[in-house]
Amino acid sequence: MNPPTIADLRARKGGRKILTMHVDSDAEAAAAAEAGIEMFTCEVNETLAGYRAAAPGVFIQAGPDQGVLSGPETAIREGFRAMEIGADGIYFSGGLDIIEAMAREGIPVTGHVGYVPRWTTWTNVRAVGKTPDEAVAIYRQVKDLESAGAWAVEMEIVPVEVAAFITRSTSLVTEGMGCGAVCDTIYLFSCDVLGTHTGHYPRHSKRYADLVAEEARLQRMRVDAFKAYARDVETGGYPEPGHEVHVGDEVLEALERATKG
């Protein structure tokens, strides 16, 4: 099964929401694909090929580490490299000249506006777009991405009304995280959905599992099993006759003869 194309995803704009997830392992990729998640985000690293193999029918947006796409030439080279190892497009929250260079070469690029984690020092962790000036700035950033040739944009923690206005006003597919249900895709991180960490859970997240507690339970089972094994060895409970292989006297007699020969 092949992943959807850009044309397929653009045709969905304004229709049924596109399910999007950031995944952190091959197992998560396979589970998300089986559950019907249609787009992933992930990093460009040694895990990407595994995600591709685990989820061949999912559209993967892969983000290079900050600073790797340092200019148009490196962006084109690294963009094609990422696509060779499994990405369907590049996720990039950086300069328009770099986005434009990749787009000219046919590399699908997803931009990022609103709350952008690497820009936290300028905004703090908060909703972005609550003032008229910020809302207009986000709109203009999206239009700039559109002009630069991006095909999609993540809007993160943008007020619902602002996200709805922009989604209606752009040809880009909007990927909403913390923007209510008004964007073209609904996007969450697997670590928040699965409850795999003990840190802060954003307001827009929702836990559907508690894998931290489950992993603690499994770790206790591991410790208990190892302790039981150690006790069995110390008390003679392991190994039992059923765990052993025995031979007859003729084998021992042959060994005796071999030592005397």
Short mmCIF file of C-alpha atoms in Angstrom, two decimals:
data_model
loop_
_atom_site.label_atom_id
_atom_site.label_comp_id
_atom_site.label_asym_id
_atom_site.label_seq_id
_atom_site.Cartn_x
_atom_site.Cartn_y
_atom_site.Cartn_z
CA MET A 1 0.00 0.00 0.00
CA ASN A 2 1.39 3.39 -1.02
CA PRO A 3 1.02 6.54 1.11
CA PRO A 4 -1.37 9.26 -0.04
CA THR A 5 0.03 11.85 -2.42
CA ILE A 6 0.05 15.60 -1.95
CA ALA A 7 -2.78 15.73 -4.49
CA ASP A 8 -4.78 13.24 -2.40
CA LEU A 9 -4.26 15.24 0.79
CA ARG A 10 -5.03 18.59 -0.84
CA ALA A 11 -8.28 17.13 -2.13
CA ARG A 12 -9.25 16.43 1.48
CA LYS A 13 -8.96 20.10 2.50
CA GLY A 14 -12.20 21.27 4.05
CA GLY A 15 -13.50 17.70 4.26
CA ARG A 16 -12.95 14.82 6.67
CA LYS A 17 -10.13 15.55 9.11
CA ILE A 18 -6.74 14.01 8.32
CA LEU A 19 -5.45 12.09 11.35
CA THR A 20 -1.86 13.06 12.16
CA MET A 21 0.51 11.74 14.84
CA HIS A 22 4.12 12.27 15.91
CA VAL A 23 5.55 8.78 16.52
CA ASP A 24 8.61 7.71 18.49
CA SER A 25 9.18 4.04 17.61
CA ASP A 26 8.61 1.38 14.97
CA ALA A 27 6.00 -0.22 17.23
CA GLU A 28 4.12 3.08 17.55
CA ALA A 29 4.31 3.60 13.78
CA ALA A 30 2.86 0.15 13.11
CA ALA A 31 0.13 0.58 15.72
CA ALA A 32 -0.82 4.05 14.48
CA ALA A 33 -1.00 2.84 10.88
CA GLU A 34 -3.19 -0.10 11.88
CA ALA A 35 -5.45 2.32 13.78
CA GLY A 36 -5.96 4.45 10.67
CA ILE A 37 -3.57 7.38 11.30
CA GLU A 38 -2.85 8.86 7.88
CA MET A 39 0.13 11.18 8.45
CA PHE A 40 3.16 11.03 10.74
CA THR A 41 5.76 13.51 11.84
CA CYS A 42 9.14 12.30 13.05
CA GLU A 43 12.82 13.19 12.98
CA VAL A 44 15.26 12.53 10.17
CA ASN A 45 17.58 10.02 11.83
CA GLU A 46 18.32 6.31 11.95
CA THR A 47 14.72 5.53 12.98
CA LEU A 48 13.10 6.89 9.81
CA ALA A 49 13.61 3.80 7.65
CA GLY A 50 12.05 1.66 10.38
CA TYR A 51 8.97 3.87 10.51
CA ARG A 52 8.66 3.64 6.73
CA ALA A 53 8.85 -0.16 6.84
CA ALA A 54 6.36 -0.34 9.72
CA ALA A 55 3.84 1.98 8.05
CA PRO A 56 4.20 1.83 4.25
CA GLY A 57 0.80 3.43 3.64
CA VAL A 58 1.26 6.52 5.84
CA PHE A 59 2.45 9.95 4.62
CA ILE A 60 5.60 10.78 6.64
CA GLN A 61 6.74 14.37 7.27
CA ALA A 62 10.28 14.19 8.63
CA GLY A 63 12.05 17.08 10.34
CA PRO A 64 15.86 17.39 10.16
CA ASP A 65 17.68 18.51 13.32
CA GLN A 66 17.88 22.26 13.79
CA GLY A 67 20.74 23.77 11.83
CA VAL A 68 21.07 20.91 9.35
CA LEU A 69 19.14 22.88 6.70
CA SER A 70 21.47 25.85 6.92
CA GLY A 71 20.97 27.13 3.39
CA PRO A 72 19.28 26.33 0.08
CA GLU A 73 21.95 23.89 -1.15
CA THR A 74 22.11 21.83 2.02
CA ALA A 75 18.31 21.91 2.26
CA ILE A 76 17.93 20.43 -1.21
CA ARG A 77 20.58 17.78 -0.54
CA GLU A 78 19.25 16.81 2.89
CA GLY A 79 15.65 16.95 1.70
CA PHE A 80 16.27 14.44 -1.05
CA ARG A 81 18.33 12.27 1.32
CA ALA A 82 15.44 12.15 3.79
CA MET A 83 13.05 11.16 1.02
CA GLU A 84 15.40 8.43 -0.16
CA ILE A 85 15.31 6.80 3.28
CA GLY A 86 11.57 7.02 3.76
CA ALA A 87 10.14 10.54 4.09
CA ASP A 88 7.34 11.77 1.84
CA GLY A 89 8.03 15.39 2.72
CA ILE A 90 10.09 17.67 4.94
CA TYR A 91 8.87 19.37 8.10
CA PHE A 92 10.71 22.67 8.58
CA SER A 93 10.17 25.71 10.81
CA GLY A 94 12.74 27.98 9.27
CA GLY A 95 13.58 30.54 6.60
CA LEU A 96 11.42 31.13 3.54
CA ASP A 97 14.43 31.05 1.21
CA ILE A 98 15.17 27.50 2.32
CA ILE A 99 11.53 26.44 1.93
CA GLU A 100 11.40 28.05 -1.51
CA ALA A 101 14.56 26.24 -2.63
CA MET A 102 13.21 22.84 -1.62
CA ALA A 103 9.79 23.52 -3.12
CA ARG A 104 11.37 24.52 -6.47
CA GLU A 105 12.96 21.07 -6.59
CA GLY A 106 9.64 19.35 -5.92
CA ILE A 107 10.32 18.51 -2.27
CA PRO A 108 7.06 18.80 -0.29
CA VAL A 109 7.57 21.15 2.66
CA THR A 110 5.40 21.66 5.76
CA GLY A 111 5.94 24.95 7.65
CA HIS A 112 5.12 25.82 11.27
CA VAL A 113 3.43 28.88 12.82
CA GLY A 114 1.96 29.88 16.16
CA TYR A 115 3.76 28.39 19.14
CA VAL A 116 7.04 27.00 17.79
CA PRO A 117 9.11 25.20 20.47
CA ARG A 118 12.47 26.40 19.16
CA TRP A 119 11.22 30.00 19.33
CA THR A 120 10.02 29.68 22.93
CA THR A 121 12.50 32.27 24.16
CA TRP A 122 10.58 34.90 22.14
CA THR A 123 7.07 33.89 23.23
CA ASN A 124 7.23 31.66 26.32
CA VAL A 125 5.05 28.55 26.27
CA ARG A 126 1.60 29.93 25.52
CA ALA A 127 -1.07 30.35 22.89
CA VAL A 128 0.11 32.64 20.12
CA GLY A 129 -2.40 34.78 18.23
CA LYS A 130 -4.52 36.12 21.08
CA THR A 131 -3.88 39.77 20.17
CA PRO A 132 -4.79 41.49 16.88
CA ASP A 133 -1.12 42.02 16.02
CA GLU A 134 -0.19 38.39 16.66
CA ALA A 135 -3.19 37.05 14.75
CA VAL A 136 -2.35 39.18 11.71
CA ALA A 137 1.32 38.15 11.96
CA ILE A 138 0.37 34.45 11.88
CA TYR A 139 -1.90 35.02 8.89
CA ARG A 140 0.92 36.78 7.04
CA GLN A 141 3.38 34.02 7.92
CA VAL A 142 1.00 31.45 6.45
CA LYS A 143 0.57 33.47 3.26
CA ASP A 144 4.36 33.79 3.02
CA LEU A 145 4.68 30.01 3.32
CA GLU A 146 2.07 29.66 0.63
CA SER A 147 4.02 31.99 -1.66
CA ALA A 148 7.26 30.14 -0.92
CA GLY A 149 5.76 26.88 -2.19
CA ALA A 150 4.94 24.99 1.03
CA TRP A 151 2.03 22.58 0.72
CA ALA A 152 1.04 22.47 4.43
CA VAL A 153 1.53 24.29 7.70
CA GLU A 154 1.31 23.22 11.30
CA MET A 155 -0.57 25.71 13.48
CA GLU A 156 0.27 25.03 17.11
CA ILE A 157 -1.68 26.47 20.05
CA VAL A 158 -3.41 29.14 17.96
CA PRO A 159 -6.84 30.39 19.12
CA VAL A 160 -9.67 28.51 17.42
CA GLU A 161 -11.16 31.56 15.72
CA VAL A 162 -7.79 32.60 14.28
CA ALA A 163 -7.01 29.05 13.11
CA ALA A 164 -10.44 28.78 11.47
CA PHE A 165 -10.02 32.10 9.64
CA ILE A 166 -6.58 31.13 8.35
CA THR A 167 -7.69 27.64 7.31
CA ARG A 168 -10.45 29.21 5.21
CA SER A 169 -8.05 31.80 3.78
CA THR A 170 -5.18 29.60 2.58
CA SER A 171 -4.68 26.87 0.03
CA LEU A 172 -2.28 25.15 2.43
CA VAL A 173 -3.40 22.08 4.32
CA THR A 174 -3.48 23.23 7.95
CA GLU A 175 -2.31 20.80 10.62
CA GLY A 176 -3.83 21.80 13.93
CA MET A 177 -2.34 21.05 17.33
CA GLY A 178 -4.14 22.82 20.13
CA CYS A 179 -6.39 24.68 17.67
CA GLY A 180 -9.64 22.89 18.32
CA ALA A 181 -11.24 21.00 15.42
CA VAL A 182 -11.08 23.72 12.75
CA CYS A 183 -7.90 22.79 10.87
CA ASP A 184 -7.64 20.27 8.05
CA THR A 185 -5.81 17.77 10.23
CA ILE A 186 -5.98 16.91 13.91
CA TYR A 187 -2.46 16.39 15.23
CA LEU A 188 -1.11 15.03 18.53
CA PHE A 189 2.08 13.47 19.87
CA SER A 190 2.04 9.75 20.58
CA CYS A 191 3.78 10.30 23.93
CA ASP A 192 0.77 12.33 25.11
CA VAL A 193 -1.83 9.95 23.66
CA LEU A 194 -0.12 6.87 25.12
CA GLY A 195 0.93 8.39 28.44
CA THR A 196 4.56 7.37 28.02
CA HIS A 197 6.12 10.12 30.16
CA THR A 198 5.82 11.66 33.60
CA GLY A 199 6.38 15.24 32.47
CA HIS A 200 3.95 18.01 31.64
CA TYR A 201 0.92 17.14 29.51
CA PRO A 202 -0.25 20.12 27.44
CA ARG A 203 -3.80 21.39 27.82
CA HIS A 204 -4.63 20.30 24.29
CA SER A 205 -3.42 16.73 24.87
CA LYS A 206 -5.57 13.77 25.88
CA ARG A 207 -4.28 10.53 27.37
CA TYR A 208 -5.90 7.38 26.03
CA ALA A 209 -3.48 5.00 27.80
CA ASP A 210 -1.08 5.05 30.75
CA LEU A 211 1.99 3.24 29.48
CA VAL A 212 4.14 4.70 32.27
CA ALA A 213 2.08 2.75 34.80
CA GLU A 214 2.03 -0.30 32.52
CA GLU A 215 5.81 -0.21 32.10
CA ALA A 216 6.20 0.07 35.90
CA ARG A 217 3.97 -3.01 36.27
CA LEU A 218 6.01 -4.91 33.67
CA GLN A 219 9.27 -3.89 35.37
CA ARG A 220 7.96 -5.22 38.69
CA MET A 221 7.07 -8.48 36.92
CA ARG A 222 10.64 -8.66 35.53
CA VAL A 223 12.16 -8.12 39.00
CA ASP A 224 9.82 -10.67 40.62
CA ALA A 225 10.59 -13.28 37.95
CA PHE A 226 14.35 -12.81 38.31
CA LYS A 227 14.09 -13.05 42.10
CA ALA A 228 12.07 -16.26 41.84
CA TYR A 229 14.69 -17.71 39.50
CA ALA A 230 17.49 -16.80 41.93
CA ARG A 231 15.61 -18.41 44.84
CA ASP A 232 15.02 -21.58 42.81
CA VAL A 233 18.72 -21.89 42.00
CA GLU A 234 19.69 -21.36 45.64
CA THR A 235 17.16 -23.90 46.98
CA GLY A 236 17.47 -26.54 44.28
CA GLY A 237 14.14 -25.77 42.65
CA TYR A 238 15.84 -25.16 39.31
CA PRO A 239 16.84 -27.00 37.23
CA GLU A 240 14.28 -29.82 37.59
CA PRO A 241 14.56 -33.24 35.90
CA GLY A 242 12.35 -32.05 33.08
CA HIS A 243 14.90 -29.39 32.19
CA GLU A 244 17.73 -31.90 31.80
CA VAL A 245 19.04 -34.29 29.12
CA HIS A 246 20.50 -37.66 30.24
CA VAL A 247 22.44 -40.45 28.52
CA GLY A 248 22.93 -44.15 29.25
CA ASP A 249 25.91 -46.01 30.68
CA GLU A 250 27.32 -46.80 27.24
CA VAL A 251 28.10 -43.12 26.67
CA LEU A 252 29.93 -42.83 29.99
CA GLU A 253 31.80 -46.11 29.27
CA ALA A 254 32.92 -44.67 25.92
CA LEU A 255 34.22 -41.58 27.66
CA GLU A 256 36.10 -43.76 30.17
CA ARG A 257 37.70 -45.72 27.35
CA ALA A 258 38.68 -42.52 25.58
CA THR A 259 40.53 -41.25 28.64
CA LYS A 260 42.54 -44.49 28.83
CA GLY A 261 43.32 -44.66 25.12
#
